[in-house]
Amino acid sequence: MTALGVYAGLFALAFLAATIFPAQSELGLSALLVAGDYPAWALVAAASVGNTLGAVVNWALGRGIEHFHDRTWFPASEAQLDRATRRYARWGRWSLLLSWMPIGGDALTVIAGVLREPLPSFLALVAVAKTVRYLVVAALVLRWL
C-alpha cells in the first residue's frame, strides 16, 4: 500500500470514529505506529484531522436536527434538550475539550451543533482535544516499543 493510501485509510477510520459509526481509530493508529513504516507525526496528523472533521459532521447534524425537535421520532424530549442546554450554558464551549472521550464525546459535538456553537470555536476546541488524545496514544505506544 502506498503512503498516501495508509494516511487516507487512517484519516477515514478516524473520521468514521468521530461520527455515529463505531470505529476504533486508536487501534489503527497504534498498529501503524508499531509497524514503524511511517513518521509518527504524520500518522497523528492524519488521525487528528480526520477525527476533527468527523466531529464537524456531528456538529452539522446537531444544527439540522434541531428543526425536528417537535417530531415524535426525535431522540430527545423537550426536557432533555432543556437539561442539555442548561449544562452547556454552565460549562459552555469548554466542555468540547472532553470531545475526545470514547463515551459521551460524540454527543457533546452534536449538542454543540444543536446549541449553535460557532464553527470557529468548535473547530479550535475539538481539534485540540482530538489531537491531544492521539498524541497521548502515540506517546504510550512508542514508549513501549
PDB file of C-alpha atoms in Angstrom:
ATOM      1  CA  MET A   1       0.000   0.000   0.000  1.00  0.00           C
ATOM      2  CA  THR A   2       1.260   3.478  -0.780  1.00  0.00           C
ATOM      3  CA  ALA A   3       1.925   6.042   1.927  1.00  0.00           C
ATOM      4  CA  LEU A   4      -0.970   8.116   0.643  1.00  0.00           C
ATOM      5  CA  GLY A   5      -3.247   5.085   0.984  1.00  0.00           C
ATOM      6  CA  VAL A   6      -2.117   4.489   4.562  1.00  0.00           C
ATOM      7  CA  TYR A   7      -2.709   8.104   5.568  1.00  0.00           C
ATOM      8  CA  ALA A   8      -6.044   8.199   3.730  1.00  0.00           C
ATOM      9  CA  GLY A   9      -7.117   4.962   5.400  1.00  0.00           C
ATOM     10  CA  LEU A  10      -6.226   6.248   8.866  1.00  0.00           C
ATOM     11  CA  PHE A  11      -7.936   9.563   8.084  1.00  0.00           C
ATOM     12  CA  ALA A  12     -11.102   7.679   7.024  1.00  0.00           C
ATOM     13  CA  LEU A  13     -11.041   5.439  10.091  1.00  0.00           C
ATOM     14  CA  ALA A  14     -10.630   8.433  12.405  1.00  0.00           C
ATOM     15  CA  PHE A  15     -13.341  10.337  10.519  1.00  0.00           C
ATOM     16  CA  LEU A  16     -15.800   7.456  10.949  1.00  0.00           C
ATOM     17  CA  ALA A  17     -14.854   7.027  14.601  1.00  0.00           C
ATOM     18  CA  ALA A  18     -15.917  10.619  15.299  1.00  0.00           C
ATOM     19  CA  THR A  19     -19.357  10.171  13.749  1.00  0.00           C
ATOM     20  CA  ILE A  20     -22.207   7.927  14.836  1.00  0.00           C
ATOM     21  CA  PHE A  21     -20.495   4.917  13.244  1.00  0.00           C
ATOM     22  CA  PRO A  22     -18.496   2.704  15.606  1.00  0.00           C
ATOM     23  CA  ALA A  23     -14.788   2.532  14.806  1.00  0.00           C
ATOM     24  CA  GLN A  24     -11.539   2.295  16.772  1.00  0.00           C
ATOM     25  CA  SER A  25      -9.106   4.768  15.295  1.00  0.00           C
ATOM     26  CA  GLU A  26      -6.764   4.437  18.275  1.00  0.00           C
ATOM     27  CA  LEU A  27      -6.165   0.794  17.349  1.00  0.00           C
ATOM     28  CA  GLY A  28      -5.453   1.739  13.741  1.00  0.00           C
ATOM     29  CA  LEU A  29      -3.021   4.431  14.800  1.00  0.00           C
ATOM     30  CA  SER A  30      -1.354   2.078  17.270  1.00  0.00           C
ATOM     31  CA  ALA A  31      -0.916  -0.664  14.670  1.00  0.00           C
ATOM     32  CA  LEU A  32       0.676   1.746  12.208  1.00  0.00           C
ATOM     33  CA  LEU A  33       2.984   3.119  14.904  1.00  0.00           C
ATOM     34  CA  VAL A  34       4.069  -0.401  15.861  1.00  0.00           C
ATOM     35  CA  ALA A  35       4.767  -1.218  12.208  1.00  0.00           C
ATOM     36  CA  GLY A  36       7.140   1.746  12.211  1.00  0.00           C
ATOM     37  CA  ASP A  37       6.947   2.395   8.480  1.00  0.00           C
ATOM     38  CA  TYR A  38       5.606   5.943   8.702  1.00  0.00           C
ATOM     39  CA  PRO A  39       6.532   9.007  10.761  1.00  0.00           C
ATOM     40  CA  ALA A  40       4.534   9.245  13.974  1.00  0.00           C
ATOM     41  CA  TRP A  41       3.849  12.960  13.487  1.00  0.00           C
ATOM     42  CA  ALA A  42       2.249  12.309  10.078  1.00  0.00           C
ATOM     43  CA  LEU A  43       0.076   9.495  11.427  1.00  0.00           C
ATOM     44  CA  VAL A  44      -1.042  11.642  14.371  1.00  0.00           C
ATOM     45  CA  ALA A  45      -1.815  14.494  11.970  1.00  0.00           C
ATOM     46  CA  ALA A  46      -3.899  12.277   9.656  1.00  0.00           C
ATOM     47  CA  ALA A  47      -5.873  10.817  12.573  1.00  0.00           C
ATOM     48  CA  SER A  48      -6.371  14.221  14.219  1.00  0.00           C
ATOM     49  CA  VAL A  49      -7.614  15.948  11.085  1.00  0.00           C
ATOM     50  CA  GLY A  50      -9.911  13.040  10.203  1.00  0.00           C
ATOM     51  CA  ASN A  51     -11.383  12.843  13.690  1.00  0.00           C
ATOM     52  CA  THR A  52     -11.871  16.600  13.916  1.00  0.00           C
ATOM     53  CA  LEU A  53     -13.648  16.747  10.562  1.00  0.00           C
ATOM     54  CA  GLY A  54     -15.807  13.786  11.574  1.00  0.00           C
ATOM     55  CA  ALA A  55     -16.857  15.791  14.626  1.00  0.00           C
ATOM     56  CA  VAL A  56     -17.884  18.611  12.275  1.00  0.00           C
ATOM     57  CA  VAL A  57     -20.371  16.154  10.725  1.00  0.00           C
ATOM     58  CA  ASN A  58     -21.874  15.674  14.193  1.00  0.00           C
ATOM     59  CA  TRP A  59     -21.983  19.447  14.700  1.00  0.00           C
ATOM     60  CA  ALA A  60     -23.796  19.842  11.361  1.00  0.00           C
ATOM     61  CA  LEU A  61     -26.235  17.061  12.263  1.00  0.00           C
ATOM     62  CA  GLY A  62     -26.939  18.884  15.512  1.00  0.00           C
ATOM     63  CA  ARG A  63     -27.557  22.122  13.636  1.00  0.00           C
ATOM     64  CA  GLY A  64     -30.005  20.429  11.288  1.00  0.00           C
ATOM     65  CA  ILE A  65     -31.773  18.010  13.596  1.00  0.00           C
ATOM     66  CA  GLU A  66     -32.836  20.762  15.969  1.00  0.00           C
ATOM     67  CA  HIS A  67     -35.526  21.715  13.453  1.00  0.00           C
ATOM     68  CA  PHE A  68     -37.202  18.361  14.058  1.00  0.00           C
ATOM     69  CA  HIS A  69     -37.430  18.510  17.861  1.00  0.00           C
ATOM     70  CA  ASP A  70     -41.230  18.539  17.758  1.00  0.00           C
ATOM     71  CA  ARG A  71     -41.437  15.224  15.846  1.00  0.00           C
ATOM     72  CA  THR A  72     -42.350  12.015  17.660  1.00  0.00           C
ATOM     73  CA  TRP A  73     -39.246  10.210  16.366  1.00  0.00           C
ATOM     74  CA  PHE A  74     -36.860  12.873  17.690  1.00  0.00           C
ATOM     75  CA  PRO A  75     -34.404  11.145  20.062  1.00  0.00           C
ATOM     76  CA  ALA A  76     -34.645  13.699  22.896  1.00  0.00           C
ATOM     77  CA  SER A  77     -37.594  15.168  24.761  1.00  0.00           C
ATOM     78  CA  GLU A  78     -38.040  18.884  25.411  1.00  0.00           C
ATOM     79  CA  ALA A  79     -36.948  18.276  28.993  1.00  0.00           C
ATOM     80  CA  GLN A  80     -33.757  16.540  27.830  1.00  0.00           C
ATOM     81  CA  LEU A  81     -32.992  19.387  25.426  1.00  0.00           C
ATOM     82  CA  ASP A  82     -33.592  21.929  28.178  1.00  0.00           C
ATOM     83  CA  ARG A  83     -31.298  19.996  30.525  1.00  0.00           C
ATOM     84  CA  ALA A  84     -28.571  19.774  27.857  1.00  0.00           C
ATOM     85  CA  THR A  85     -28.936  23.482  27.171  1.00  0.00           C
ATOM     86  CA  ARG A  86     -28.518  24.307  30.868  1.00  0.00           C
ATOM     87  CA  ARG A  87     -25.454  22.067  31.189  1.00  0.00           C
ATOM     88  CA  TYR A  88     -23.901  23.517  28.071  1.00  0.00           C
ATOM     89  CA  ALA A  89     -24.649  27.016  29.352  1.00  0.00           C
ATOM     90  CA  ARG A  90     -22.898  26.130  32.607  1.00  0.00           C
ATOM     91  CA  TRP A  91     -19.719  24.691  31.038  1.00  0.00           C
ATOM     92  CA  GLY A  92     -20.147  26.241  27.622  1.00  0.00           C
ATOM     93  CA  ARG A  93     -17.787  25.651  24.788  1.00  0.00           C
ATOM     94  CA  TRP A  94     -15.059  24.467  27.184  1.00  0.00           C
ATOM     95  CA  SER A  95     -16.938  21.191  27.528  1.00  0.00           C
ATOM     96  CA  LEU A  96     -15.785  20.470  23.977  1.00  0.00           C
ATOM     97  CA  LEU A  97     -12.337  19.760  25.415  1.00  0.00           C
ATOM     98  CA  LEU A  98     -13.943  16.485  26.529  1.00  0.00           C
ATOM     99  CA  SER A  99     -14.951  15.581  22.970  1.00  0.00           C
ATOM    100  CA  TRP A 100     -12.049  13.096  22.868  1.00  0.00           C
ATOM    101  CA  MET A 101     -13.839  10.785  25.334  1.00  0.00           C
ATOM    102  CA  PRO A 102     -14.990   7.455  23.906  1.00  0.00           C
ATOM    103  CA  ILE A 103     -18.313   7.670  25.743  1.00  0.00           C
ATOM    104  CA  GLY A 104     -20.166  10.960  25.521  1.00  0.00           C
ATOM    105  CA  GLY A 105     -17.610  12.819  23.422  1.00  0.00           C
ATOM    106  CA  ASP A 106     -19.553  12.450  20.179  1.00  0.00           C
ATOM    107  CA  ALA A 107     -22.763  13.531  21.917  1.00  0.00           C
ATOM    108  CA  LEU A 108     -21.039  16.732  23.015  1.00  0.00           C
ATOM    109  CA  THR A 109     -20.257  17.583  19.409  1.00  0.00           C
ATOM    110  CA  VAL A 110     -23.886  17.038  18.381  1.00  0.00           C
ATOM    111  CA  ILE A 111     -25.138  19.131  21.300  1.00  0.00           C
ATOM    112  CA  ALA A 112     -22.736  21.909  20.310  1.00  0.00           C
ATOM    113  CA  GLY A 113     -24.447  21.980  16.919  1.00  0.00           C
ATOM    114  CA  VAL A 114     -27.930  21.959  18.419  1.00  0.00           C
ATOM    115  CA  LEU A 115     -26.966  24.816  20.707  1.00  0.00           C
ATOM    116  CA  ARG A 116     -25.416  26.813  17.863  1.00  0.00           C
ATOM    117  CA  GLU A 117     -21.781  26.850  18.938  1.00  0.00           C
ATOM    118  CA  PRO A 118     -19.955  28.906  16.278  1.00  0.00           C
ATOM    119  CA  LEU A 119     -17.893  26.723  13.950  1.00  0.00           C
ATOM    120  CA  PRO A 120     -14.539  28.506  14.534  1.00  0.00           C
ATOM    121  CA  SER A 121     -14.575  27.995  18.313  1.00  0.00           C
ATOM    122  CA  PHE A 122     -15.958  24.476  17.858  1.00  0.00           C
ATOM    123  CA  LEU A 123     -13.133  23.583  15.472  1.00  0.00           C
ATOM    124  CA  ALA A 124     -10.433  25.047  17.693  1.00  0.00           C
ATOM    125  CA  LEU A 125     -11.511  23.260  20.865  1.00  0.00           C
ATOM    126  CA  VAL A 126     -12.320  19.940  19.232  1.00  0.00           C
ATOM    127  CA  ALA A 127      -9.050  19.958  17.257  1.00  0.00           C
ATOM    128  CA  VAL A 128      -7.092  20.485  20.488  1.00  0.00           C
ATOM    129  CA  ALA A 129      -8.964  17.695  22.276  1.00  0.00           C
ATOM    130  CA  LYS A 130      -8.667  15.195  19.431  1.00  0.00           C
ATOM    131  CA  THR A 131      -5.004  15.954  18.742  1.00  0.00           C
ATOM    132  CA  VAL A 132      -4.013  15.652  22.403  1.00  0.00           C
ATOM    133  CA  ARG A 133      -5.737  12.263  22.556  1.00  0.00           C
ATOM    134  CA  TYR A 134      -3.781  10.954  19.563  1.00  0.00           C
ATOM    135  CA  LEU A 135      -0.543  12.421  20.924  1.00  0.00           C
ATOM    136  CA  VAL A 136      -1.108  10.540  24.188  1.00  0.00           C
ATOM    137  CA  VAL A 137      -1.869   7.304  22.312  1.00  0.00           C
ATOM    138  CA  ALA A 138       1.263   7.736  20.194  1.00  0.00           C
ATOM    139  CA  ALA A 139       3.412   8.512  23.228  1.00  0.00           C
ATOM    140  CA  LEU A 140       2.158   5.427  25.059  1.00  0.00           C
ATOM    141  CA  VAL A 141       2.651   3.136  22.079  1.00  0.00           C
ATOM    142  CA  LEU A 142       6.093   4.486  21.196  1.00  0.00           C
ATOM    143  CA  ARG A 143       7.209   4.282  24.819  1.00  0.00           C
ATOM    144  CA  TRP A 144       6.547   0.537  24.845  1.00  0.00           C
ATOM    145  CA  LEU A 145       8.431  -0.151  21.594  1.00  0.00           C
TER     146      LEU A 145
END
